[in-house]
mmCIF file of C-alpha atoms in Angstrom:
data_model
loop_
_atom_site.group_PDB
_atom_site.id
_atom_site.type_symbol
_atom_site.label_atom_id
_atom_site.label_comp_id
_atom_site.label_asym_id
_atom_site.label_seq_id
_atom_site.Cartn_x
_atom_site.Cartn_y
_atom_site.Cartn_z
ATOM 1 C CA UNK A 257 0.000 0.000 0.000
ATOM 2 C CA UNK A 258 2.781 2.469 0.750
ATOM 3 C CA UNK A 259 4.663 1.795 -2.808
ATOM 4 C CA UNK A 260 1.289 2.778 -3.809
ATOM 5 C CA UNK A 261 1.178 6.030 -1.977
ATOM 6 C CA UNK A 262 4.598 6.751 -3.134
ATOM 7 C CA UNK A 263 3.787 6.041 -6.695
ATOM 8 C CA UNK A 264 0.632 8.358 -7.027
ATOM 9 C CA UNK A 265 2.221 11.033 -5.259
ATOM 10 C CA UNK A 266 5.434 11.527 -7.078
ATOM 11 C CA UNK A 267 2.851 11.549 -10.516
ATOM 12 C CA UNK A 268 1.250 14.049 -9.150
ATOM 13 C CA UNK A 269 4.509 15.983 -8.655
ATOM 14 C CA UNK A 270 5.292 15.266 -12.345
ATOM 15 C CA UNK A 271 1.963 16.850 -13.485
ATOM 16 C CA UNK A 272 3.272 20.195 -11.969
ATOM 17 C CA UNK A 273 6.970 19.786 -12.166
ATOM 18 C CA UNK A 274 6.809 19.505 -16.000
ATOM 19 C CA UNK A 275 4.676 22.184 -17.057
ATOM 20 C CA UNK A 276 6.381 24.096 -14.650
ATOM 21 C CA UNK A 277 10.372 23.088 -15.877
ATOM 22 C CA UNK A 278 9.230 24.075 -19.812
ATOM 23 C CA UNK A 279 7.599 27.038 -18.737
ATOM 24 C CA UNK A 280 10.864 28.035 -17.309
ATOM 25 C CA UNK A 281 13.393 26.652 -19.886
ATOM 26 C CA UNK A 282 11.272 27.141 -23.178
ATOM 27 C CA UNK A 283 9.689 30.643 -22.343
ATOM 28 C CA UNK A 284 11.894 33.875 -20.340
ATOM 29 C CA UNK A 285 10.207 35.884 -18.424
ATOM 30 C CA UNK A 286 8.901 38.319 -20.607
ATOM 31 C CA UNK A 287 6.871 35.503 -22.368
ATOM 32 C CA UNK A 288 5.246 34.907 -18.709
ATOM 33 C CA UNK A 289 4.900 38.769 -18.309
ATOM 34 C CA UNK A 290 3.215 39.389 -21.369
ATOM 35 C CA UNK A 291 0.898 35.928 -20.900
ATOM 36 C CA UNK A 292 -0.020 37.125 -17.771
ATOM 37 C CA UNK A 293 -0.643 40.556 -18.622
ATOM 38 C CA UNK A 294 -2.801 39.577 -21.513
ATOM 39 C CA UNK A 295 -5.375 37.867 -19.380
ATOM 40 C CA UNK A 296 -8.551 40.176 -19.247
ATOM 41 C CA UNK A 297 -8.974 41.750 -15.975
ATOM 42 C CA UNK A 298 -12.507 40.442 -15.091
ATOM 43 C CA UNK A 299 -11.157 37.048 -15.220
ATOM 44 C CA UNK A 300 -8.608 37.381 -12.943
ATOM 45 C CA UNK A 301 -10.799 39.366 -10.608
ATOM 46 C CA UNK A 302 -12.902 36.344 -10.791
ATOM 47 C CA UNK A 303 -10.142 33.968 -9.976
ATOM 48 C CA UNK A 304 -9.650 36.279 -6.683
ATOM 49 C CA UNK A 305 -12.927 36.178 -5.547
ATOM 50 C CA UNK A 306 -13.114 32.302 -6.286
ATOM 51 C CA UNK A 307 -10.325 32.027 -3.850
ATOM 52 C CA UNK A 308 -11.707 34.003 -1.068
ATOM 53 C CA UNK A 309 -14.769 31.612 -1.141
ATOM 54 C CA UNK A 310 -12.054 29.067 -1.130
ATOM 55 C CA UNK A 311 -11.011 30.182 2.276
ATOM 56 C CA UNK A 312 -14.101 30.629 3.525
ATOM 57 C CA UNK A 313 -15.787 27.202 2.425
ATOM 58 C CA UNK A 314 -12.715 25.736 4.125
ATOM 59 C CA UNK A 315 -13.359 27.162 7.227
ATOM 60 C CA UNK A 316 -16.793 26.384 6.981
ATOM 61 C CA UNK A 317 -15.456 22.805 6.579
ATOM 62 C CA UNK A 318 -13.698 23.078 9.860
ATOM 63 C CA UNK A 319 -15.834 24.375 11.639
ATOM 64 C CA UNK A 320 -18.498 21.624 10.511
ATOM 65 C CA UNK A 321 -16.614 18.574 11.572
ATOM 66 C CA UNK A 322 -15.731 20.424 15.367
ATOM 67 C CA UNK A 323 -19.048 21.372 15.963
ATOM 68 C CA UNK A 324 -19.691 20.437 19.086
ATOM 69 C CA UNK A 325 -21.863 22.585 21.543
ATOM 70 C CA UNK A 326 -19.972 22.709 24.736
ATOM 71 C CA UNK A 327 -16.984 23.608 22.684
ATOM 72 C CA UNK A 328 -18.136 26.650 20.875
ATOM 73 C CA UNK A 329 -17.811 29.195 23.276
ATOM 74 C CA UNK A 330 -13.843 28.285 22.665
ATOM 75 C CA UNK A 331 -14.227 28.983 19.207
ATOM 76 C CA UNK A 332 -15.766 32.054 19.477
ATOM 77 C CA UNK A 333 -13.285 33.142 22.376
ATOM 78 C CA UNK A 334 -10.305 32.359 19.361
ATOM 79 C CA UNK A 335 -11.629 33.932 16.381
ATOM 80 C CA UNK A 336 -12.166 36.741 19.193
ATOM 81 C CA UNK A 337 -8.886 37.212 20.539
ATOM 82 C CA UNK A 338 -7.451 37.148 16.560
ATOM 83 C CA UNK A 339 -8.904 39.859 15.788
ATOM 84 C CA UNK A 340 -8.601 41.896 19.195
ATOM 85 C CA UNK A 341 -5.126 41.542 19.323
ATOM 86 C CA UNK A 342 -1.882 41.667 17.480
ATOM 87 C CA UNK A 343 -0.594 38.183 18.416
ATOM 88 C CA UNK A 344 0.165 35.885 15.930
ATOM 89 C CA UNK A 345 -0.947 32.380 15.145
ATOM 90 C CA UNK A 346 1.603 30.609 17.555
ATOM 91 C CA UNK A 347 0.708 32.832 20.338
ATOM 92 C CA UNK A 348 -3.312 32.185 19.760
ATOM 93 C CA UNK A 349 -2.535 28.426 19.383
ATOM 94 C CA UNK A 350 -0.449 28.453 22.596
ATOM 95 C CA UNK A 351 -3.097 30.195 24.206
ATOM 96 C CA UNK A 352 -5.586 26.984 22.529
ATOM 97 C CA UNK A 353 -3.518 24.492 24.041
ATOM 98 C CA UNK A 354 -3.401 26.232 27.755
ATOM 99 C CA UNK A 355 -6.696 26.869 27.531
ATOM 100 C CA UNK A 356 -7.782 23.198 26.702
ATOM 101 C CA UNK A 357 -5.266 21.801 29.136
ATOM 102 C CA UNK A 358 -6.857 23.911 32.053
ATOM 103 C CA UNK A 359 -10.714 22.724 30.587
ATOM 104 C CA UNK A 360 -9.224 18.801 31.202
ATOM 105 C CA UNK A 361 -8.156 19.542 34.325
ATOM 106 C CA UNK A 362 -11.241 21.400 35.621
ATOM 107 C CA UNK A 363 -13.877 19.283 33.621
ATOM 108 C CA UNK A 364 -16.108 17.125 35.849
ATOM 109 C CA UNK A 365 -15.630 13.873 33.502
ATOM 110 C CA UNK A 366 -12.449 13.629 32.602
ATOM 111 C CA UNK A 367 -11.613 14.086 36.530
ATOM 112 C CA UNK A 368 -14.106 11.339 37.531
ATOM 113 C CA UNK A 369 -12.182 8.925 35.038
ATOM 114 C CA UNK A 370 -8.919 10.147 36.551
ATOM 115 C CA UNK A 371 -10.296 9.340 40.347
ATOM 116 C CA UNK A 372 -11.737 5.898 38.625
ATOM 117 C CA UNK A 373 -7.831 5.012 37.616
ATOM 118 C CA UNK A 374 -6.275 5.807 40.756
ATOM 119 C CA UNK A 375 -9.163 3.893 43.023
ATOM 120 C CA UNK A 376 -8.396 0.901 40.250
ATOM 121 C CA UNK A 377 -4.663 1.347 41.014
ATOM 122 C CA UNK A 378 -5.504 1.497 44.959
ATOM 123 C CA UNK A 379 -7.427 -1.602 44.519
ATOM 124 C CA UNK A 380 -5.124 -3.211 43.105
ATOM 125 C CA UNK A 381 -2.100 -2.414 45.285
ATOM 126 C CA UNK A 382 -4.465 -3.289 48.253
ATOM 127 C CA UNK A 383 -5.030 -6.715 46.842
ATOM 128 C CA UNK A 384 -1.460 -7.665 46.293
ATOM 129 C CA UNK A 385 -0.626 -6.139 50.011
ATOM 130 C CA UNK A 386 -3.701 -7.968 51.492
ATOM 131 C CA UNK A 387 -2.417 -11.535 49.241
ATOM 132 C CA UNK A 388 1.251 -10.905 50.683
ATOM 133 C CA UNK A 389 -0.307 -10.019 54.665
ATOM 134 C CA UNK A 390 -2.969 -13.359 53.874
ATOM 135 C CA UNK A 391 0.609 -15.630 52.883
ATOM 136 C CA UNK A 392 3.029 -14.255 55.822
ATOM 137 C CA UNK A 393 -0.308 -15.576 58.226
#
């Protein structure tokens, strides 16, 4: 399956690489100036617009397949803070991550399971001390 992976990627990297490598070795640079320039404006003001939907159907996309209720409010709170402030992605992200660790930590459920391990563990240690006490008797 991987040789298969391989295989289909590296022909899609020949359907750009090639056009691309005669574009560059068969036409300069004026060629591609004048090719570009002679492409009617409406069209490429078309293509610009086509690729801010783009964008925004892909974060509709996103935000589709997280949708969960009691996580929205976090959403909000990020797209928030973006546009608020000047930090950059790696700052909001590392704010994400803080913020998600503190929600485990404080969440009712995911402490329950935590208490659930460690009385399993207990249980467990106090059987094997109990066994050892039962076999020194």
């Amino acid at each position: 399956m991987t040789t298969f992976h391989i295989l289909s990627m590296s022909l899609h990297a020949l359907r750009v690489v090639v056009p691309t490598m005669m574009m560059i070795f068969f036409a300069g640079t004026s060629e591609l100036k004048t090719f570009l320039e002679s492409i009617p404006t409406t069209i490429i003001h078309g293509l610009n617009i086509a690729g801010g939907i783009i964008v925004v159907v892909g974060y509709a996309m996103v935000i589709n397949m997280m949708y969960t209720a009691h996580l929205i409010p976090f959403l909000y709170l990020g797209f928030i803070v973006a546009a608020f402030s000047n930090f950059n992605l790696i700052a909001i992200g590392s704010i994400g991550i803080i913020m998600s660790m503190i929600y485990v930590q404080l969440n009712p459920k995911y402490a329950i399971q935590e208490l659930r391990k460690e009385n399993s563990h207990k249980n467990l240690i106090d059987k094997k001390n109990s066994s050892e006490e039962d076999e020194l008797d």
